[in-house]
Coordinates of C-alpha atoms and ligand atoms in Angstrom, one line a residue:
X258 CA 44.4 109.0 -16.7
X259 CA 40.7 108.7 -16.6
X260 CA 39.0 107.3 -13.9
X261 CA 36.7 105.0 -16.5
X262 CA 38.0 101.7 -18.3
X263 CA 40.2 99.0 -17.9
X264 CA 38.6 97.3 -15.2
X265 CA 39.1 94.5 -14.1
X266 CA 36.0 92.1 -14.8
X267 CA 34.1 90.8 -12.3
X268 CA 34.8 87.1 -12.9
X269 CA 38.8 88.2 -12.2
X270 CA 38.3 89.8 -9.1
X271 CA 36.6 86.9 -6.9
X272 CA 38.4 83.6 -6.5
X273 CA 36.4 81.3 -9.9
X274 CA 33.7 79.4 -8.0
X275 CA 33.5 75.5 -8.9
X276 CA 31.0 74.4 -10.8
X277 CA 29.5 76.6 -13.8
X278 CA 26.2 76.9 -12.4
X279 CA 27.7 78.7 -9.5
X280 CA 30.2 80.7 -11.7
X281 CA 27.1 81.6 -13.3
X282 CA 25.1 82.4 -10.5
X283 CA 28.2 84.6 -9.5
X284 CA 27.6 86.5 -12.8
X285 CA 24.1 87.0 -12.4
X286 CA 24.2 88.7 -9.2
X287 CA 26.2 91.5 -11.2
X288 CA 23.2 92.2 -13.3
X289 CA 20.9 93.9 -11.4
X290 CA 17.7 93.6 -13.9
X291 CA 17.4 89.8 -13.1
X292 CA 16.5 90.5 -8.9
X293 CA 12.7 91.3 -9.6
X294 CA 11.8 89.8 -12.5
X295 CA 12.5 86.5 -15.4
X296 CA 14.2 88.2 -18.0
X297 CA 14.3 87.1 -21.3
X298 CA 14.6 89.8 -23.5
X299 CA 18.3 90.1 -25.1
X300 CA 17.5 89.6 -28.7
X301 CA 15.6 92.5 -28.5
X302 CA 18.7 94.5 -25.6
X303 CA 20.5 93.0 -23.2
X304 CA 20.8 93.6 -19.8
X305 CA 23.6 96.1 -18.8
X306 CA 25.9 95.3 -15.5
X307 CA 26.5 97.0 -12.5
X308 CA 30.0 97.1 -13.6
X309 CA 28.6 99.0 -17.3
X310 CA 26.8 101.9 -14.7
X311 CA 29.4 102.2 -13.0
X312 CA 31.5 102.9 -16.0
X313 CA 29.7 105.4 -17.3
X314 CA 28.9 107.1 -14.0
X315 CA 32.5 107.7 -14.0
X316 CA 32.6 109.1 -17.4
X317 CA 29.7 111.6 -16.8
X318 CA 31.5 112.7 -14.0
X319 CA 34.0 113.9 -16.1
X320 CA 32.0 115.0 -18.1
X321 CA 30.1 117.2 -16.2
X322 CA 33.4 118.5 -14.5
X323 CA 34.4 119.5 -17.6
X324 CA 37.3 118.1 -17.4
X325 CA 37.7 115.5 -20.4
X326 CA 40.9 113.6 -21.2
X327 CA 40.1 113.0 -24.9
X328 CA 43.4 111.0 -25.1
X329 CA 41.7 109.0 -22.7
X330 CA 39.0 108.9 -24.2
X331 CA 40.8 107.8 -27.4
X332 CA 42.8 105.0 -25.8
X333 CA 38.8 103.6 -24.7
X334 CA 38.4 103.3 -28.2
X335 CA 41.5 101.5 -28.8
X336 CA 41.1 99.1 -25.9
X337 CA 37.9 98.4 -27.0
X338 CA 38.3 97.9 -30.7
X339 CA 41.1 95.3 -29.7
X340 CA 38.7 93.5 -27.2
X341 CA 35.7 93.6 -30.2
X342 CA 38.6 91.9 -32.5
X343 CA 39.6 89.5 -30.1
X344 CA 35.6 88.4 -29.6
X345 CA 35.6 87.6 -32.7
X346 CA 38.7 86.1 -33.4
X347 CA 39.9 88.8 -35.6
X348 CA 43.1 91.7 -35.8
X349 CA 42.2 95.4 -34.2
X350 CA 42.7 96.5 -37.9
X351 CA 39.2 94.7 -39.3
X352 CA 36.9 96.5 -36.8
X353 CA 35.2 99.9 -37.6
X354 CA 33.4 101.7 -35.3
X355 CA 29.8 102.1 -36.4
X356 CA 26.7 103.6 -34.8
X357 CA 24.2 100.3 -35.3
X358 CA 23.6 97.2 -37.5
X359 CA 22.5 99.3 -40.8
X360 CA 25.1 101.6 -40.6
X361 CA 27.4 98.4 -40.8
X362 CA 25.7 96.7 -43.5
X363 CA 25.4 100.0 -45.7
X364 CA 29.0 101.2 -45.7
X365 CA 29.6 97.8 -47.6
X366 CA 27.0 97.8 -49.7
X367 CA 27.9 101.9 -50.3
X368 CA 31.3 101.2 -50.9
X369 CA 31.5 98.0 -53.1
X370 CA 32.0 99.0 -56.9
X371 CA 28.5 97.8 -58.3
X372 CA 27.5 97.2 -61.7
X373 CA 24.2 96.6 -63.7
X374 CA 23.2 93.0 -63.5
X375 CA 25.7 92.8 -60.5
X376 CA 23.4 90.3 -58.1
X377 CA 22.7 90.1 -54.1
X378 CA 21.3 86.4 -52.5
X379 CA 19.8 86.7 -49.6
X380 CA 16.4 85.3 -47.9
X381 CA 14.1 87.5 -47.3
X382 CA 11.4 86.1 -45.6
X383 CA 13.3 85.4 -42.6
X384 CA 16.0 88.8 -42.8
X385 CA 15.7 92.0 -40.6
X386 CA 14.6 94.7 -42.8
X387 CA 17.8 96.0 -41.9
X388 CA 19.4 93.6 -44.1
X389 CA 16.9 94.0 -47.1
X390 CA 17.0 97.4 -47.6
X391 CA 20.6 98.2 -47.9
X392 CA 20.3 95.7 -51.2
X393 CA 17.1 97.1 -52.3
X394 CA 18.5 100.7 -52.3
X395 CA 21.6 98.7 -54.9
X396 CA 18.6 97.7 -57.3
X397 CA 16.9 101.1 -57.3
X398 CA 20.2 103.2 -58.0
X399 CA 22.6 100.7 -60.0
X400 CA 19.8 97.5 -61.0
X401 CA 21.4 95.3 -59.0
X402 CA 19.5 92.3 -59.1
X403 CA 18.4 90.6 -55.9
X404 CA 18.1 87.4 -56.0
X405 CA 15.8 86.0 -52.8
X406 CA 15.2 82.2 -51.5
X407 CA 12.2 81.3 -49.7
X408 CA 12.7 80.1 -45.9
X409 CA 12.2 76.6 -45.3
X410 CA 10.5 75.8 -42.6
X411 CA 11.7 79.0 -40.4
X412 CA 15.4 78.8 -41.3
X413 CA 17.3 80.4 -44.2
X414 CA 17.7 77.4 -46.9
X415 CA 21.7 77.6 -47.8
X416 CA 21.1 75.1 -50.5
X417 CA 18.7 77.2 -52.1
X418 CA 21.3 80.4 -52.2
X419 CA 23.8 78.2 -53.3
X420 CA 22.2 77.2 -55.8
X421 CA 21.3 81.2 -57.1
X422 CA 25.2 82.2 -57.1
X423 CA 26.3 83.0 -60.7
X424 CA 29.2 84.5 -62.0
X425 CA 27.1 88.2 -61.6
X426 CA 27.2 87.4 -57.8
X427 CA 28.9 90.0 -56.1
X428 CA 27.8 89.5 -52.0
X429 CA 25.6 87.1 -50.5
X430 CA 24.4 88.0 -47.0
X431 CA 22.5 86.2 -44.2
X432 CA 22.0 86.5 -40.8
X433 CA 23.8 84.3 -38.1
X434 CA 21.1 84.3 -36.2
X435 CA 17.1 85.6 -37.1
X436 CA 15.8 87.8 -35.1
X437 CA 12.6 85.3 -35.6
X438 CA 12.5 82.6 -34.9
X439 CA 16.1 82.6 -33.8
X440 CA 17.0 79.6 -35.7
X441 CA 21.3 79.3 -36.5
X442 CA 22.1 79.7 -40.1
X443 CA 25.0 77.7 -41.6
X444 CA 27.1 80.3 -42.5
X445 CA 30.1 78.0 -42.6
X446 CA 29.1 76.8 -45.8
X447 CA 28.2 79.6 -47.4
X448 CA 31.6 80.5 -46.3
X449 CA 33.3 78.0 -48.0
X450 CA 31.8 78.5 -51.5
X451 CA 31.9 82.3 -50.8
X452 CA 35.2 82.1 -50.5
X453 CA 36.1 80.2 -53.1
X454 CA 34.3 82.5 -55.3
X455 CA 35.5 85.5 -54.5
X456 CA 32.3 86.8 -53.3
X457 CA 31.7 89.2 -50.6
X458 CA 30.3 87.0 -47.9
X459 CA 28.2 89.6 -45.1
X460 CA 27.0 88.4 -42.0
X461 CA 24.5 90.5 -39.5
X462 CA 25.4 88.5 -36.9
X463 CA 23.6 90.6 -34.3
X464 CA 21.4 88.0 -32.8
X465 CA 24.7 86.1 -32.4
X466 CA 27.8 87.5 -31.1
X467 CA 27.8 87.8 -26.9
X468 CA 25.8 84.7 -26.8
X469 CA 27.5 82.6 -29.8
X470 CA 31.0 82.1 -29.7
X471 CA 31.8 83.6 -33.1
X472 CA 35.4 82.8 -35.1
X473 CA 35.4 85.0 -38.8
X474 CA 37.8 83.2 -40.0
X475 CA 36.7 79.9 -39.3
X476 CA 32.9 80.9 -41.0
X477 CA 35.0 82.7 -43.7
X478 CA 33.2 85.9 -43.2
X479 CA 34.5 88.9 -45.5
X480 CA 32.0 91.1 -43.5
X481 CA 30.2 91.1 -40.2
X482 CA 27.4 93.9 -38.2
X483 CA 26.3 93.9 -35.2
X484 CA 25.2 96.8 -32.3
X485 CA 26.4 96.4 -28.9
X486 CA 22.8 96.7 -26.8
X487 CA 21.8 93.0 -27.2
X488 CA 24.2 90.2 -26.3
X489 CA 27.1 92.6 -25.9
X490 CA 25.2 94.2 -23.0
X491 CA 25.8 97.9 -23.9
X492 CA 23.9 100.7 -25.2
X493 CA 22.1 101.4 -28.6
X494 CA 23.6 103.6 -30.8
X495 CA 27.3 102.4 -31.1
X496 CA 28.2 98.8 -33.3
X497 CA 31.1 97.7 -35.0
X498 CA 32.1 96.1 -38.5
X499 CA 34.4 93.5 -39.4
X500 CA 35.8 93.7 -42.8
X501 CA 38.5 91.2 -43.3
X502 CA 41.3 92.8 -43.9
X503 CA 42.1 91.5 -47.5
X504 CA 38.5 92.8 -48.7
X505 CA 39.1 95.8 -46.8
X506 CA 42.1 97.0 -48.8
X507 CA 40.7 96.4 -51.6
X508 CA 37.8 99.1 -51.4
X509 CA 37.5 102.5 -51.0
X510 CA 34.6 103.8 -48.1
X511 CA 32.3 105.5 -50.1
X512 CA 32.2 108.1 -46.5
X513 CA 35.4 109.3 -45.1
X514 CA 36.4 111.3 -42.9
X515 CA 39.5 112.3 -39.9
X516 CA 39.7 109.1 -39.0
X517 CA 39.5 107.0 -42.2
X518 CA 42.8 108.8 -43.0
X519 CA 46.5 108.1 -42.2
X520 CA 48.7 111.0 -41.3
X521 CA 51.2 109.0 -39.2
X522 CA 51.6 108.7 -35.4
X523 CA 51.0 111.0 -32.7
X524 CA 49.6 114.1 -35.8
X525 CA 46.9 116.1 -34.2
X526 CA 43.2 114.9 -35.2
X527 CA 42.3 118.6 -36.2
X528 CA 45.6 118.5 -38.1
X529 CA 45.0 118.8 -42.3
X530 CA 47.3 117.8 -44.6
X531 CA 48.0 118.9 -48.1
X532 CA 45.1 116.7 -49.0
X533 CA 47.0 114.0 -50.2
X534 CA 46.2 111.2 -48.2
X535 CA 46.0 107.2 -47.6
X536 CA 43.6 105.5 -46.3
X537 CA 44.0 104.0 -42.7
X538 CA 44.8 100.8 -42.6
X539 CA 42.4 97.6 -43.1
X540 CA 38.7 98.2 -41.8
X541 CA 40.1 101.6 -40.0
X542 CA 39.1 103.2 -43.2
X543 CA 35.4 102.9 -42.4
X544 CA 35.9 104.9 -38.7
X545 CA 34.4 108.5 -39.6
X546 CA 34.7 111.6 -37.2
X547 CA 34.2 111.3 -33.4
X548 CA 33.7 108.4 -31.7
X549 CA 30.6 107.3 -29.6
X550 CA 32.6 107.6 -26.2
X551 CA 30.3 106.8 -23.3
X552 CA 29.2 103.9 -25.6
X553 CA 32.1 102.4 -25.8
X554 CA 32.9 102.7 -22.3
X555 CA 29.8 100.9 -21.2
X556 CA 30.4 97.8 -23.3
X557 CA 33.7 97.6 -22.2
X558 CA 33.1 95.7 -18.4
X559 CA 31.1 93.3 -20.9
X560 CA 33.4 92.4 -22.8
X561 CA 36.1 92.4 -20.0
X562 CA 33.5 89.8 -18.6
X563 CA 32.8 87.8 -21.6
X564 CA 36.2 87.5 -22.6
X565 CA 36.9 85.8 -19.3
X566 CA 34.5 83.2 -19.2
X567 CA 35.5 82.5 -22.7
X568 CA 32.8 82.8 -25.7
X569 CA 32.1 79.0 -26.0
X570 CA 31.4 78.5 -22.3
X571 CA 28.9 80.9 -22.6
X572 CA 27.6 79.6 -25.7
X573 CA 27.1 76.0 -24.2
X574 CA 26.0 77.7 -20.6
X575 CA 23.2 79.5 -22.4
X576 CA 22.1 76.9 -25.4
X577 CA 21.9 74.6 -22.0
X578 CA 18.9 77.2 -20.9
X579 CA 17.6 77.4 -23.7
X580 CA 17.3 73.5 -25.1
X581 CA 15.8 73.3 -21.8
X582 CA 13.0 76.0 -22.0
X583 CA 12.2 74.3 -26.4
X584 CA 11.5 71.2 -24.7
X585 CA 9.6 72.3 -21.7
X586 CA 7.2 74.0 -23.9
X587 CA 7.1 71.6 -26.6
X588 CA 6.0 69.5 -23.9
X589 CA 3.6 71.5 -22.8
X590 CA 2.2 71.4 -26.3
X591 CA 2.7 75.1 -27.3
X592 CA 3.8 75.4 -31.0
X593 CA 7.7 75.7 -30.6
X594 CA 9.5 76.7 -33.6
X595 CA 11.3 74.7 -34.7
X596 CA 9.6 71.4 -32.1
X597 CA 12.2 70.0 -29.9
X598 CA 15.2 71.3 -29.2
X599 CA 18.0 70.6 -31.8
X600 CA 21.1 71.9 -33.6
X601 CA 18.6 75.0 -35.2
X602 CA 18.5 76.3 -31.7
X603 CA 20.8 79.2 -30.1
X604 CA 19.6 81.6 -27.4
X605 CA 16.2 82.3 -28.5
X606 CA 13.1 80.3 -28.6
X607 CA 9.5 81.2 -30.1
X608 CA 6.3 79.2 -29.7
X609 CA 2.7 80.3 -31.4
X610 CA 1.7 81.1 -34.6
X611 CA 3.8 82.5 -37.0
X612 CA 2.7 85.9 -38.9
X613 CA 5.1 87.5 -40.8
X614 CA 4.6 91.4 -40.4
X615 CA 2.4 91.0 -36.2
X616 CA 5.2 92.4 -33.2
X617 CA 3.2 94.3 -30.7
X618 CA 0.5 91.7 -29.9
X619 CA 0.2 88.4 -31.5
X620 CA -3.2 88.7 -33.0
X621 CA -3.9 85.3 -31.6
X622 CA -5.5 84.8 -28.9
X623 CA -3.9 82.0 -27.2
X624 CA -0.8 83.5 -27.6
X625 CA -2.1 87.3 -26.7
X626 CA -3.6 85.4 -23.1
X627 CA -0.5 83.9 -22.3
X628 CA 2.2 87.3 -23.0
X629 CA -0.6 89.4 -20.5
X630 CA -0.6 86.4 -18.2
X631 CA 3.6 86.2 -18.4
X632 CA 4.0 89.7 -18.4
X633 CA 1.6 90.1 -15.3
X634 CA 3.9 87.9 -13.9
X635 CA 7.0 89.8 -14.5
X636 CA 8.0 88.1 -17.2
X637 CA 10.1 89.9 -20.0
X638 CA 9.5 89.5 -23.2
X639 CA 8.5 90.4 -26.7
X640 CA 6.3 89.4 -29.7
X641 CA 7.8 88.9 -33.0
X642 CA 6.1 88.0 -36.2
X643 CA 3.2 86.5 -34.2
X644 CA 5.4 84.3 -31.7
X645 CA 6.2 84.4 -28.3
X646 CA 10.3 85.3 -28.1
X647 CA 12.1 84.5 -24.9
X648 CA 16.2 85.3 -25.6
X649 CA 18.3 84.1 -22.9
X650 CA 21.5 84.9 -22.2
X651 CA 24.5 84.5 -19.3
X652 CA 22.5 86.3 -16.4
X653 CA 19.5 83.8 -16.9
X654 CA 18.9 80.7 -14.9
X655 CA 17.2 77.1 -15.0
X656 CA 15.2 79.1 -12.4
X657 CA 13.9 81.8 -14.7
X658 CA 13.2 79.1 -17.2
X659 CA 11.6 76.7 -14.6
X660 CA 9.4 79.9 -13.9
X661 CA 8.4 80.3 -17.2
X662 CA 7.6 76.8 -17.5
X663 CA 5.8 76.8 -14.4
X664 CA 3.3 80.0 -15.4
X665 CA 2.7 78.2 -18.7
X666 CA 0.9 75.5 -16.5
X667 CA -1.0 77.8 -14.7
X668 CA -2.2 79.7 -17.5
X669 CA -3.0 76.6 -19.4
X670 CA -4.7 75.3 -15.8
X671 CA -7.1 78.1 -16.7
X672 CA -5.5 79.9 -13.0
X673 CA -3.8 82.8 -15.0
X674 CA -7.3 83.8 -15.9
X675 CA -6.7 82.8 -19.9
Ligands
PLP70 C1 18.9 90.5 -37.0 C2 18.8 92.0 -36.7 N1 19.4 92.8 -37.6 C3 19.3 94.2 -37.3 C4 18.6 94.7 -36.2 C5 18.5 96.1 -36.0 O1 19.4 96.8 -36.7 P1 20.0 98.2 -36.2 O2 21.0 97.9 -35.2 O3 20.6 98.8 -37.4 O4 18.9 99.0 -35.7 C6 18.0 93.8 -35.3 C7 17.2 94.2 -34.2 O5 17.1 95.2 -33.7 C8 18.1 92.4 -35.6 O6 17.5 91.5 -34.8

């Protein structure tokens, strides 16, 4: 038996402290990025745990011994899938193992049997181009038709797809959460009519899932993305995908590979059959050849961790920090997406002017003088489309927000030198 996984999660191995704050600040002392600095960078990666380096120390070391258990490595996988499923409130059998978001979102749109005048509704002003190309690719080698809603005022309008689904509508995708400026979409009710429909309802949910407590079936999701190195804490390079396990049967991976295929129990993954085959069961059939190993390891102690909290009291924990950083800002009179805090708001807030293709610096000055003046002040952060972005997540504090708070005073006190 290997050495890595299965660990018991932090949370489980001290007795719970009482009040959330301190569980919290319990939490926060295993993630070693918040000692020097304010944090506030997960939509763009999330901080990994001492408990995630220790993981993978362990792997590397047997790595380098050359002594790999691959069954051990497989049963990882296993363990993992199941934890992924039960994040999300969905069966082992729905996740596939992917590499990142895109690869997610393409092996649907790859594998779905398109037509001519087939459409897509999506929004693209507010979409990662991660969820506009896959559909753009559709038009360009089959002229399928996408059909695109303006935002309204930041957010993706849901009235306005609804209202572009036809009886051509074959998928209609959105993101749980933009990347900018973070807003929540209602994906419950695009859901519903999705559903109802028979459409293919896909979800990058990305910006979402590890912060937001997320429950498929509830949202009646047919499809979900994500990569584990933003609220899942892990590393880049390794996602899953959620296909619901009706929709899943129902297609045939337009990739496959050893592990999309059934040849019983305990067969040899080398082993070829007559090549006669049948597809693994339910989103299985997406899994391809090996398996991103050390990946899987490290986001394991996360979601050991975020299991045992529970999803929702991280969701409330973190939307607390976050309502409380809108308004302190608003407040102070910078341009908050969005204004005061309200039911648009998740982990991520974003004040300044918006510009739709700016991510290195602003391009506006205010907003330029006050990043250099955060980030001399060992702030984390980033710049998308013209706005400031602070992403919170279960290692922050109301200290690091109070800090934040406190060197947009300064700055604005013309004492950060703006
Ligand atoms: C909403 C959203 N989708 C997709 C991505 C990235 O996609 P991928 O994981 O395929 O690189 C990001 C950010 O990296 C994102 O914020």
């Amino acid at each position: 038996m290997a050495a890595f996984g299965g660990r018991r999660p932090m949370a489980q191995t001290a007795t719970k402290p009482a009040s959330k704050a301190a569980l919290f600040e319990a939490v926060r002392k295993e993630f070693p990025g918040t000692y020097d600095k304010v944090y506030t960078n997960t939509a763009a990666r999330g901080l990994p745990s001492r408990q995630t380096r220790a993981a993978l120390d362990a792997y590397l070391d047997q790595l380098v011994d050359g002594r790999v258990d691959k069954q051990a490595n497989f049963n990882a996988i296993e363990r993992v899938r199941s934890k992924f499923a039960q994040l999300i409130k969905a069966h082992p059998d729905e996740i596939a193992y992917t590499k990142n978001v895109s690869e997610g979102l393409n092996m649907i749109a790859g594998s779905l049997p398109w037509k001519a005048a087939d459409n897509v509704v999506l929004c693209r002003d507010v979409e990662h181009p991660n969820n506009i190309y896959p559909w753009l690719n559709l038009q360009r080698r089959f002229g399928v038709e996408v059909r695109s809603v303006p935002d309204r005022d930041g957010a993706i309008d849901v009235d306005a797809m609804l209202g572009l689904i036809d009886d051509r509508t074959r998928l209609v995708t959105v993101a749980t959460v933009t990347f900018a400026p973070g807003f929540r979409t209602d994906v419950e009710t695009l859901g519903r009519v999705c559903r109802e429909k028979d459409i293919f309802f896909l979800v990058d949910a990305v910006q979402s899932v590890g912060v937001v407590a997320t429950d498929v079936e509830k949202l009646k999701v047919d499809g979900l993305a994500v990569s584990t190195q933003k609220g899942l804490c892990g590393l880049y390079g390794m996602g899953f995908l959620y296909c619901r396990r009706a929709w899943a049967e129902r297609i045939t991976p337009a990739a496959l590979a050893r592990f999309s295929v059934d040849l019983g129990p305990d067969v040899h993954e080398a082993t070829m059959g007559d090549g006669h085959y049948d597809l693994m069961a339910g989103a299985r059939r997406f899994d391809l050849g090996n398996y991103n190993y050390p990946a899987a390891i490290a986001v394991e102690p996360s979601l050991d961790l975020q299991l045992d909290l529970g999803p929702p009291v991280i969701e409330d924990y973190v939307c607390g920090l976050s309502h409380r950083l809108a308004a302190g800002l608003h407040q102070l009179g910078l341009r908050v997406s969005g204004g005061p805090p309200g039911p648009h708001l998740a982990h991520t807030v974003t004040a300044g002017k918006y510009a739709r293709n700016t991510h290195e610096s602003a391009g506006d000055p205010d907003s330029d003088a006050l990043y250099k003046h955060l980030t001399d002040n060992d702030v984390i952060l980033t710049v998308r489309r013209g706005m400031l972005r602070f992403s919170l997540h279960l290692y922050n504090n109301e200290a690091d927000v109070d800090r934040v708070l406190d060197l947009v005073r300064e700055w604005q006190g013309g004492k950060g030198g703006a």
